[in-house]
N, CA and C atoms as an extended XYZ file, in Angstrom:
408
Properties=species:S:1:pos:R:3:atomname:S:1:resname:S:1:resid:I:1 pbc="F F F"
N        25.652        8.220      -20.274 N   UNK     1
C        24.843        9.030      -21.166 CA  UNK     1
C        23.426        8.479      -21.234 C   UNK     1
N        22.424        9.599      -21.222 N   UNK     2
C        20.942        9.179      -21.406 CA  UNK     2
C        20.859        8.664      -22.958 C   UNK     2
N        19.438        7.154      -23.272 N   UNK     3
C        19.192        6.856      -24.331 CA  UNK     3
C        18.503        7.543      -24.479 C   UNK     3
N        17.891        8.173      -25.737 N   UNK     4
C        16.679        8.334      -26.219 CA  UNK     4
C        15.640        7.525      -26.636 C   UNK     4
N        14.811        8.272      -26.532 N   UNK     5
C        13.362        6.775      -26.655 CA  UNK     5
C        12.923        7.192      -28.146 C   UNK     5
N        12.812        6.091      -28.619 N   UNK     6
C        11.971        5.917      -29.800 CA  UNK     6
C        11.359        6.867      -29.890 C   UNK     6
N        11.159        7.349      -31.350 N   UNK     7
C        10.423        8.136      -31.874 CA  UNK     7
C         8.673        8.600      -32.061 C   UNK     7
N         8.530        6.760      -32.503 N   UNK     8
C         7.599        6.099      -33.032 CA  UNK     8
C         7.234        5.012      -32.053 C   UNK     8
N         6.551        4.939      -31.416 N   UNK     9
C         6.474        3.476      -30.492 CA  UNK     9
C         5.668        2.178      -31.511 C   UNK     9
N         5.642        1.016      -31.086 N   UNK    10
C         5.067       -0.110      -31.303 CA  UNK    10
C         3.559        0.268      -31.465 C   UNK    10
N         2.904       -0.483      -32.167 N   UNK    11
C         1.304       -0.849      -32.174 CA  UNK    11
C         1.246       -1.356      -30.993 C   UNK    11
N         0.564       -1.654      -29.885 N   UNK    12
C        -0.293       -2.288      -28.887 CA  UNK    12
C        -0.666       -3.713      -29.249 C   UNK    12
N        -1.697       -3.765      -30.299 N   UNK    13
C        -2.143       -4.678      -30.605 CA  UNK    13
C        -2.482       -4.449      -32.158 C   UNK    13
N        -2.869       -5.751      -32.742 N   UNK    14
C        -2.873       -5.558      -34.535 CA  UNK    14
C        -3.499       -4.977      -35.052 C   UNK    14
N        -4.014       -4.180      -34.522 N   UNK    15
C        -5.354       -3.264      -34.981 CA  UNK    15
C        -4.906       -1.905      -35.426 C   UNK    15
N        -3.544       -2.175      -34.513 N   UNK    16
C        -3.261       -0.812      -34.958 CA  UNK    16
C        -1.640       -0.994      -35.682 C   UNK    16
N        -1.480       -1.720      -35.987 N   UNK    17
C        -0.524       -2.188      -36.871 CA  UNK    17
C        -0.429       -1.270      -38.411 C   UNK    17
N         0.402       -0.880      -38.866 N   UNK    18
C        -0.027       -0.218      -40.471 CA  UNK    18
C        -0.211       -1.325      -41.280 C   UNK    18
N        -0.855       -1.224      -42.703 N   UNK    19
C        -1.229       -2.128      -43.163 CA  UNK    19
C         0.070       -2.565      -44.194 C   UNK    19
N         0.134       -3.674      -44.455 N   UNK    20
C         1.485       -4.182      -45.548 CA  UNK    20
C         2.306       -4.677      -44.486 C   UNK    20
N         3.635       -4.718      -44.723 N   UNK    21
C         4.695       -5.682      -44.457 CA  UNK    21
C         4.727       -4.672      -43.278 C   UNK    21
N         5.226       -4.958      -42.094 N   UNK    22
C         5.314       -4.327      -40.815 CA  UNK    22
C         6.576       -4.423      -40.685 C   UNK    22
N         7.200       -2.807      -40.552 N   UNK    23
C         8.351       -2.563      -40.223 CA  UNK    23
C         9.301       -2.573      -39.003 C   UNK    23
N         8.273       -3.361      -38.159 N   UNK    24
C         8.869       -3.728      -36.576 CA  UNK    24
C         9.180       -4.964      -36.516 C   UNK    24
N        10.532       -4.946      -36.774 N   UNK    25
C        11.282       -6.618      -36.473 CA  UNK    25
C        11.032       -6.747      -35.146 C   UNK    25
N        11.461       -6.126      -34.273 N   UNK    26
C        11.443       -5.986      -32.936 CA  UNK    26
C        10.227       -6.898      -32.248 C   UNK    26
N         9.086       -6.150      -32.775 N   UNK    27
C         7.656       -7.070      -32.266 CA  UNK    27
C         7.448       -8.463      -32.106 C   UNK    27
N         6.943       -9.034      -30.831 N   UNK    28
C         7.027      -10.056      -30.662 CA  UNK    28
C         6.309      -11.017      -31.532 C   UNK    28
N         5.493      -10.389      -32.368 N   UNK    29
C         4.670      -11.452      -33.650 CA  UNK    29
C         5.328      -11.586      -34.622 C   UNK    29
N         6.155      -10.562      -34.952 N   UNK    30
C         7.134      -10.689      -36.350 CA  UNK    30
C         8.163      -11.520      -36.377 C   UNK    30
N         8.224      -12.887      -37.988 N   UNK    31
C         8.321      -14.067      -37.426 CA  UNK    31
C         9.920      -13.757      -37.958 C   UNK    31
N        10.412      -12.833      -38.161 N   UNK    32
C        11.852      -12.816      -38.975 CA  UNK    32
C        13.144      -12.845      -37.667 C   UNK    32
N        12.957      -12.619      -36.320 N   UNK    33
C        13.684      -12.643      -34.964 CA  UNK    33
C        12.852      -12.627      -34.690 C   UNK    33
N        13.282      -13.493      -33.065 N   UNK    34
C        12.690      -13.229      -31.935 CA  UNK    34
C        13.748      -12.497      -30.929 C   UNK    34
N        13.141      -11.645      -30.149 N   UNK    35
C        14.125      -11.263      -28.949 CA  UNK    35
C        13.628      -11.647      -27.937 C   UNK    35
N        14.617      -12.052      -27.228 N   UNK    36
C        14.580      -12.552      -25.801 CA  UNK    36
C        14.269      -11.668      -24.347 C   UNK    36
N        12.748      -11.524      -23.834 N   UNK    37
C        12.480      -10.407      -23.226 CA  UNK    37
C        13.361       -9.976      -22.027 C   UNK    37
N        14.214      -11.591      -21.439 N   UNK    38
C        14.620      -11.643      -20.494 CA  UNK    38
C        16.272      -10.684      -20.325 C   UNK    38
N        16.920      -11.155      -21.645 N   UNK    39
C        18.040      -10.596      -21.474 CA  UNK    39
C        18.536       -9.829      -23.086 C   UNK    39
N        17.740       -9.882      -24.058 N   UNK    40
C        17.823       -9.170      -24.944 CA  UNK    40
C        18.616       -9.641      -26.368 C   UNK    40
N        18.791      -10.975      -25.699 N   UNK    41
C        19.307      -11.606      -26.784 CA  UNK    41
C        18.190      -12.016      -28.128 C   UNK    41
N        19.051      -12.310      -29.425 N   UNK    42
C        18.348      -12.173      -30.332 CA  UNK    42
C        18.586      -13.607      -31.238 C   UNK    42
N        17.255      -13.935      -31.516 N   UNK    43
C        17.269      -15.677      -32.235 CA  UNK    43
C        17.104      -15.024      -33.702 C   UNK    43
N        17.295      -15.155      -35.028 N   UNK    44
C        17.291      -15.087      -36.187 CA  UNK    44
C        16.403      -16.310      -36.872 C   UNK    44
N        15.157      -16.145      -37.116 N   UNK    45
C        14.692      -17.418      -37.585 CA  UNK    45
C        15.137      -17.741      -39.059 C   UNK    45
N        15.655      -17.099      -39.838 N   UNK    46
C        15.722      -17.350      -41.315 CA  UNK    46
C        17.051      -16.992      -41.609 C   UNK    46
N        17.417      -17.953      -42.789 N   UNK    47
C        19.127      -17.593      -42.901 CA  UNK    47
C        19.430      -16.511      -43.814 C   UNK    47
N        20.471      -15.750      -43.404 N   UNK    48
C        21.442      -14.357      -44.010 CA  UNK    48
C        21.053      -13.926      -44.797 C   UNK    48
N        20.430      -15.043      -46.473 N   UNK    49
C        20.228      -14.555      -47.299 CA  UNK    49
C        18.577      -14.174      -47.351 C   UNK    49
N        17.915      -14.012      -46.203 N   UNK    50
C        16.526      -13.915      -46.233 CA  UNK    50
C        16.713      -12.805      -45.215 C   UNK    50
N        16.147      -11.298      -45.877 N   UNK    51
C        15.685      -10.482      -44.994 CA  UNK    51
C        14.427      -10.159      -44.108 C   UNK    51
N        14.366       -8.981      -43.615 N   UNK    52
C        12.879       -8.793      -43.355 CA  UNK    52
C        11.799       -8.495      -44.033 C   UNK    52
N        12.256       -7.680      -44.830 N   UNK    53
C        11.603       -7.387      -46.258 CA  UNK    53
C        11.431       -8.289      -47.494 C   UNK    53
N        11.935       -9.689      -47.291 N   UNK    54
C        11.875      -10.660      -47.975 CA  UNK    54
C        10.481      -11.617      -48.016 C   UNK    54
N         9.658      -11.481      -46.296 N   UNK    55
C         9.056      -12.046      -46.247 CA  UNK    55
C         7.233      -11.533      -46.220 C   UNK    55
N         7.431      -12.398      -47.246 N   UNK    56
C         5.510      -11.692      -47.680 CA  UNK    56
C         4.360      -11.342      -46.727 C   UNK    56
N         4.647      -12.242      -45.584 N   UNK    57
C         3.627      -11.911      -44.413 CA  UNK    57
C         4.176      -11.972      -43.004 C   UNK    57
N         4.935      -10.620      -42.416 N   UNK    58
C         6.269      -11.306      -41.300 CA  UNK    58
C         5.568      -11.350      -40.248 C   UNK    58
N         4.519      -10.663      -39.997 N   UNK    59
C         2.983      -10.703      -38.770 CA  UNK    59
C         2.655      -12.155      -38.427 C   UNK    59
N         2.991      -12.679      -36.825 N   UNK    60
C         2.470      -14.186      -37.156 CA  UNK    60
C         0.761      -13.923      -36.713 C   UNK    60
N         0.417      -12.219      -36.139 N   UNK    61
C        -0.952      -12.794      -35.954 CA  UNK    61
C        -2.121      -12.351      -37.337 C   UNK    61
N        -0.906      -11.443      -38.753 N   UNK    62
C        -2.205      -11.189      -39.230 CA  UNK    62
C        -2.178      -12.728      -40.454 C   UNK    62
N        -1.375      -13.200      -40.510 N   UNK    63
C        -1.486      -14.876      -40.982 CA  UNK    63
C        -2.117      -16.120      -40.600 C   UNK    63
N        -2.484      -15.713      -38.820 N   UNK    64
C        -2.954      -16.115      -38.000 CA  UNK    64
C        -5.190      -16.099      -38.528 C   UNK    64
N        -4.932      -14.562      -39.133 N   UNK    65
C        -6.196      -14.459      -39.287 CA  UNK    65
C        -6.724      -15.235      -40.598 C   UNK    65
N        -5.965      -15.093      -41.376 N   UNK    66
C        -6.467      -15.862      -42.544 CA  UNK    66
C        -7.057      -16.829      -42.094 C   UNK    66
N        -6.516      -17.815      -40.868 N   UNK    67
C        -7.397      -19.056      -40.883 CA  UNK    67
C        -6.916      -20.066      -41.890 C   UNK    67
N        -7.676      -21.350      -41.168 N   UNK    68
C        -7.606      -22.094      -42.393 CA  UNK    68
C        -6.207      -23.254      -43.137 C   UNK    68
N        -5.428      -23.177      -42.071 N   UNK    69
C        -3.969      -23.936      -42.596 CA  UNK    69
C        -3.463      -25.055      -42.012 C   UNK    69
N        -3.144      -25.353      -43.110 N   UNK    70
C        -2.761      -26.843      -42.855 CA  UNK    70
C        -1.398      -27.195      -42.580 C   UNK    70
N        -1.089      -28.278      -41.550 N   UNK    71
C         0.690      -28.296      -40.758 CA  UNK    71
C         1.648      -27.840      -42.027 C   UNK    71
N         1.590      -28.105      -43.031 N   UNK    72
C         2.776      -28.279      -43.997 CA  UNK    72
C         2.900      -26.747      -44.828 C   UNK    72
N         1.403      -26.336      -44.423 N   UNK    73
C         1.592      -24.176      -44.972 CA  UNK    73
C         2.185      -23.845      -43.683 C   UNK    73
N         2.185      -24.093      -42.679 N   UNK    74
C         2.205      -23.629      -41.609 CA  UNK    74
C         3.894      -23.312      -41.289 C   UNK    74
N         4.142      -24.995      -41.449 N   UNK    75
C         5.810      -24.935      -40.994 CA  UNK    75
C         6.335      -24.560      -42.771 C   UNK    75
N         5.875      -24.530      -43.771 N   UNK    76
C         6.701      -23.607      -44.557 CA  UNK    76
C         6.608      -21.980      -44.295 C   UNK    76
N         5.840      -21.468      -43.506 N   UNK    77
C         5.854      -19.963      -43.437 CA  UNK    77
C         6.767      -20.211      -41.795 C   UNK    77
N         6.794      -20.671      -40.808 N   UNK    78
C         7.737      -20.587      -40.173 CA  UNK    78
C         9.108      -21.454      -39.987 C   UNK    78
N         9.692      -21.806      -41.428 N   UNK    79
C        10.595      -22.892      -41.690 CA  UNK    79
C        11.288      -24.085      -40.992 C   UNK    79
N         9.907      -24.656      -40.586 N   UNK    80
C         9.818      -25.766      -39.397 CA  UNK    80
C         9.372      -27.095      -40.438 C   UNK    80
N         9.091      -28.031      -40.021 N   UNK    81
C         8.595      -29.349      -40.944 CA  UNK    81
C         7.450      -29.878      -40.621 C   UNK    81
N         6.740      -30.284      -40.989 N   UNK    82
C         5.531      -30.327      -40.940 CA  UNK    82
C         5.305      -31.016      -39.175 C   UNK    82
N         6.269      -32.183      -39.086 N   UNK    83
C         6.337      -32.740      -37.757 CA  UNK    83
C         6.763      -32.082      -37.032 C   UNK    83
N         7.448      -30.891      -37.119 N   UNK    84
C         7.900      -30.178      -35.974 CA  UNK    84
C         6.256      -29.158      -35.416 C   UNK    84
N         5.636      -28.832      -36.417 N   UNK    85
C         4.410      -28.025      -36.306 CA  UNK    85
C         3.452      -28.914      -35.769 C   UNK    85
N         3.187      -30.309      -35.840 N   UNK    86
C         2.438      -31.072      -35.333 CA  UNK    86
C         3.380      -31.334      -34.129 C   UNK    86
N         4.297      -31.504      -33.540 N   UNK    87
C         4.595      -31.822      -32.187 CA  UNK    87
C         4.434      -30.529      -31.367 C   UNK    87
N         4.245      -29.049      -32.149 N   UNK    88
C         4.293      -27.863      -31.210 CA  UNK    88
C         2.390      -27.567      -30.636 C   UNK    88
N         2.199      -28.670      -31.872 N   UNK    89
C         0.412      -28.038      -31.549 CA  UNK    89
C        -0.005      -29.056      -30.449 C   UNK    89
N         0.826      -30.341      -30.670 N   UNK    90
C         0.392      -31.202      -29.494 CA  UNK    90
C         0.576      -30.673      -28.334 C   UNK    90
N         2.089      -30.004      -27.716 N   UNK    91
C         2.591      -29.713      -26.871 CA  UNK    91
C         1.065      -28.236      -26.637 C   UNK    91
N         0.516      -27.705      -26.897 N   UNK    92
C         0.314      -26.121      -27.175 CA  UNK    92
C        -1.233      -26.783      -26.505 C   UNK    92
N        -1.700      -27.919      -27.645 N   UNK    93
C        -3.503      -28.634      -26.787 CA  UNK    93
C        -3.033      -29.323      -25.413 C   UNK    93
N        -1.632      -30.216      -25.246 N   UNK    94
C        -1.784      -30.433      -23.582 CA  UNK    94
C        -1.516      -29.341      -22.603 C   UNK    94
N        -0.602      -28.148      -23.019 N   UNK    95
C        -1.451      -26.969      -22.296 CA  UNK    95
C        -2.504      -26.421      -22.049 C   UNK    95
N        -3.312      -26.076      -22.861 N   UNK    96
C        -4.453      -25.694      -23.017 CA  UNK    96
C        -5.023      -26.751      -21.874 C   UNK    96
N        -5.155      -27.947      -22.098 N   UNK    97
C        -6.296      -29.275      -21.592 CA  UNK    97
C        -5.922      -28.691      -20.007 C   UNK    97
N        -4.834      -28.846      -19.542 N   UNK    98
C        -4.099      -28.725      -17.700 CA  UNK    98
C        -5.018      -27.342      -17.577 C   UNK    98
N        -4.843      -26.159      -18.429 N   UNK    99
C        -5.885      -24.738      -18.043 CA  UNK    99
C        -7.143      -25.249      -18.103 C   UNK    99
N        -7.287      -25.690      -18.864 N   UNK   100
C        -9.419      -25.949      -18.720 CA  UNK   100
C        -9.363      -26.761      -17.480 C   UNK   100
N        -8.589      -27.796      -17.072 N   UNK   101
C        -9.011      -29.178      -16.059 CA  UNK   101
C        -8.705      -28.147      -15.163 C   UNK   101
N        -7.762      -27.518      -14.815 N   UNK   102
C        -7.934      -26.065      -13.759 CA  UNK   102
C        -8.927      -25.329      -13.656 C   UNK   102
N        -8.863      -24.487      -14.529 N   UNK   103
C       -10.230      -23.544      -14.452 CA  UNK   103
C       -11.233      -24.391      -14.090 C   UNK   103
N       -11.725      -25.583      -14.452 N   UNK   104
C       -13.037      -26.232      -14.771 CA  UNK   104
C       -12.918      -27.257      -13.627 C   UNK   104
N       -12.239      -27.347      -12.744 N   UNK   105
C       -11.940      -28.287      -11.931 CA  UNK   105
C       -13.578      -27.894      -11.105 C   UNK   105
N       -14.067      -29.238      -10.856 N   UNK   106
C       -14.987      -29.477       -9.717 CA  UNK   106
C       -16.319      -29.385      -10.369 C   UNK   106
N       -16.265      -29.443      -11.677 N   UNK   107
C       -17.614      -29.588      -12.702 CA  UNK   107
C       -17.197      -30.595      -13.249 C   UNK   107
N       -18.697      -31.466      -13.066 N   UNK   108
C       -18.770      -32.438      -14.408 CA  UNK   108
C       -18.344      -32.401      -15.883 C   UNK   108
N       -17.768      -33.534      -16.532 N   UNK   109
C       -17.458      -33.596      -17.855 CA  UNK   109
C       -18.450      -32.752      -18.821 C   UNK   109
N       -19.649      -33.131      -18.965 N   UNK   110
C       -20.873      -32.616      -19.427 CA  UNK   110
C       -20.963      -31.013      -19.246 C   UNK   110
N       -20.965      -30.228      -17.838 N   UNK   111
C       -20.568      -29.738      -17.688 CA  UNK   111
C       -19.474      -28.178      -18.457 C   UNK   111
N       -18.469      -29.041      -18.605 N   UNK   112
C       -17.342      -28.694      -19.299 CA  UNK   112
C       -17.146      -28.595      -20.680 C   UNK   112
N       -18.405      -29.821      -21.272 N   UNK   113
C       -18.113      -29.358      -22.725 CA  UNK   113
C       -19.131      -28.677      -22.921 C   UNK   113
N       -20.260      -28.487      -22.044 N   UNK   114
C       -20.879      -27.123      -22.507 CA  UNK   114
C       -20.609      -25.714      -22.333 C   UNK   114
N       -20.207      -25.477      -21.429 N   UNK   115
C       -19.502      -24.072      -21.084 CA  UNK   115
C       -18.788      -24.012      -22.030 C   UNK   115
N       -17.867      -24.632      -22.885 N   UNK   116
C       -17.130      -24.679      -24.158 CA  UNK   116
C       -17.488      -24.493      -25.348 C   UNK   116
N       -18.562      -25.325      -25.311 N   UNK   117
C       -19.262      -24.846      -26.537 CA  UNK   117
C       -19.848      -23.396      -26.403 C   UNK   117
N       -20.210      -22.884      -25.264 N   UNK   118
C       -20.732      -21.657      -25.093 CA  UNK   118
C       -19.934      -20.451      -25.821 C   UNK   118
N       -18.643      -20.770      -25.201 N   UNK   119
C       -17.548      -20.450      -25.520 CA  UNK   119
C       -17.453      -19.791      -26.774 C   UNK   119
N       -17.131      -21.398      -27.252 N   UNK   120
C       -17.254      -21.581      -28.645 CA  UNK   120
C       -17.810      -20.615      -29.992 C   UNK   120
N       -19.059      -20.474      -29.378 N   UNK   121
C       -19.929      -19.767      -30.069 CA  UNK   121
C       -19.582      -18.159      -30.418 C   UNK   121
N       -19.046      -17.839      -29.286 N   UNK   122
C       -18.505      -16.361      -29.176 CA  UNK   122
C       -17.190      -16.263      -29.298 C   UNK   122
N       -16.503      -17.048      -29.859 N   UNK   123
C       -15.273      -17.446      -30.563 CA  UNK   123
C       -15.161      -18.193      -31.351 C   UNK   123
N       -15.641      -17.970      -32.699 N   UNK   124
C       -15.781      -18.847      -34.091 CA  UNK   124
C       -14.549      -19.547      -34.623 C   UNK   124
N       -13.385      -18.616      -34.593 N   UNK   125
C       -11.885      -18.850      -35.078 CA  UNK   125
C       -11.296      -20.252      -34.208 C   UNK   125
N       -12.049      -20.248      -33.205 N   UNK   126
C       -11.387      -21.555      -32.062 CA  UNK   126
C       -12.053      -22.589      -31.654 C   UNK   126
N       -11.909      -23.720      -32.134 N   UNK   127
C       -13.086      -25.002      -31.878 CA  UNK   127
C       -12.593      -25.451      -30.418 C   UNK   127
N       -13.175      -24.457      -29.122 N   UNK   128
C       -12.235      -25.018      -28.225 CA  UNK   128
C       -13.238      -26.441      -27.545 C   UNK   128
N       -14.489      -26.408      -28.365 N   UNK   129
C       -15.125      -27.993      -27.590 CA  UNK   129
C       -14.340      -28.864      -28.424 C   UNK   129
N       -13.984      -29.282      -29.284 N   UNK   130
C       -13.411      -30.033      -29.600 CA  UNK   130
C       -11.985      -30.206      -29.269 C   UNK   130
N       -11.601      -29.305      -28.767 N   UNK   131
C        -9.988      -29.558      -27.501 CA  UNK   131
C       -10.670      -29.996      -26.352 C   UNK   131
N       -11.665      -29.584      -25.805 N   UNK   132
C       -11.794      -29.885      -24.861 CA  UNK   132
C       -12.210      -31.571      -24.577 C   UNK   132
N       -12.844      -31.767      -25.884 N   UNK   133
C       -13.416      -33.074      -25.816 CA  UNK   133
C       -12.051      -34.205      -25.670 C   UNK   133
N       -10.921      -33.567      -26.404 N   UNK   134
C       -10.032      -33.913      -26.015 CA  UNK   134
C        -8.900      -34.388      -24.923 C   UNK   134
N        -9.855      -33.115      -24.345 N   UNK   135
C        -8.705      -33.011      -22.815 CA  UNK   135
C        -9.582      -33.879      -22.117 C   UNK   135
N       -10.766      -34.083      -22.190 N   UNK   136
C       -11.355      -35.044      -20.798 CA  UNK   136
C       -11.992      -36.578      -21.315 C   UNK   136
């Protein structure tokens, strides 16, 4: 038998998201499941007695926008511990560092943290010279 397709499709991107609690568990930003793109399996981040509608902001990118948070707001909105949020950001800047030393491969240090700061500038939300200063 044929499925039918959704009615209503997904937002694209957050812009076009409705405003308030977002009724797409499904979406890969919404922090209440994740599904697994590969085979469709489904992770539950919060226990039984916590729904979707339970949680005040289930969007991880419009929480994302606020800005501004510190490890211990962070892993209480995704019920992680503060050290688990500091070992994911470490893991998340030595990615980042291997893409810039890629991309940026065969330029000077100097170089590198200026194009960053350039960067930078036209991306306020992301101090990426100061990762970068990091990475080299």
């Amino acid at each position: 038998s044929k499925i039918n397709p959704p009615r209503h499709s997904r937002p694209k991107n957050v812009s076009q998201c409705p405003k308030g609690r977002c009724p797409y568990v499904g979406c890969r930003y919404h922090i209440w499941m994740d599904v697994n793109p590969k085979n469709g399996s489904i992770t539950y981040n919060f226990p039984p007695e916590i729904g979707p509608t339970d949680i005040l902001q289930p969007c991880a990118l419009r929480f994302a926008e606020q800005g501004g948070r510190n490890l211990e707001e962070i892993g209480s909105y995704f019920g992680l511990t503060k050290e688990r949020i500091r070992q994911i950001e470490e893991q998340a800047l030595l990615r980042l560092r291997d893409i810039l030393l890629t991309y940026f491969s065969g330029l000077t240090e100097s170089d590198i943290i200026s194009a960053i700061e350039e960067m930078s500038d036209q991306t306020p939300f992301l101090d990426l010279a100061s990762v970068a200063r990091k990475a080299v």
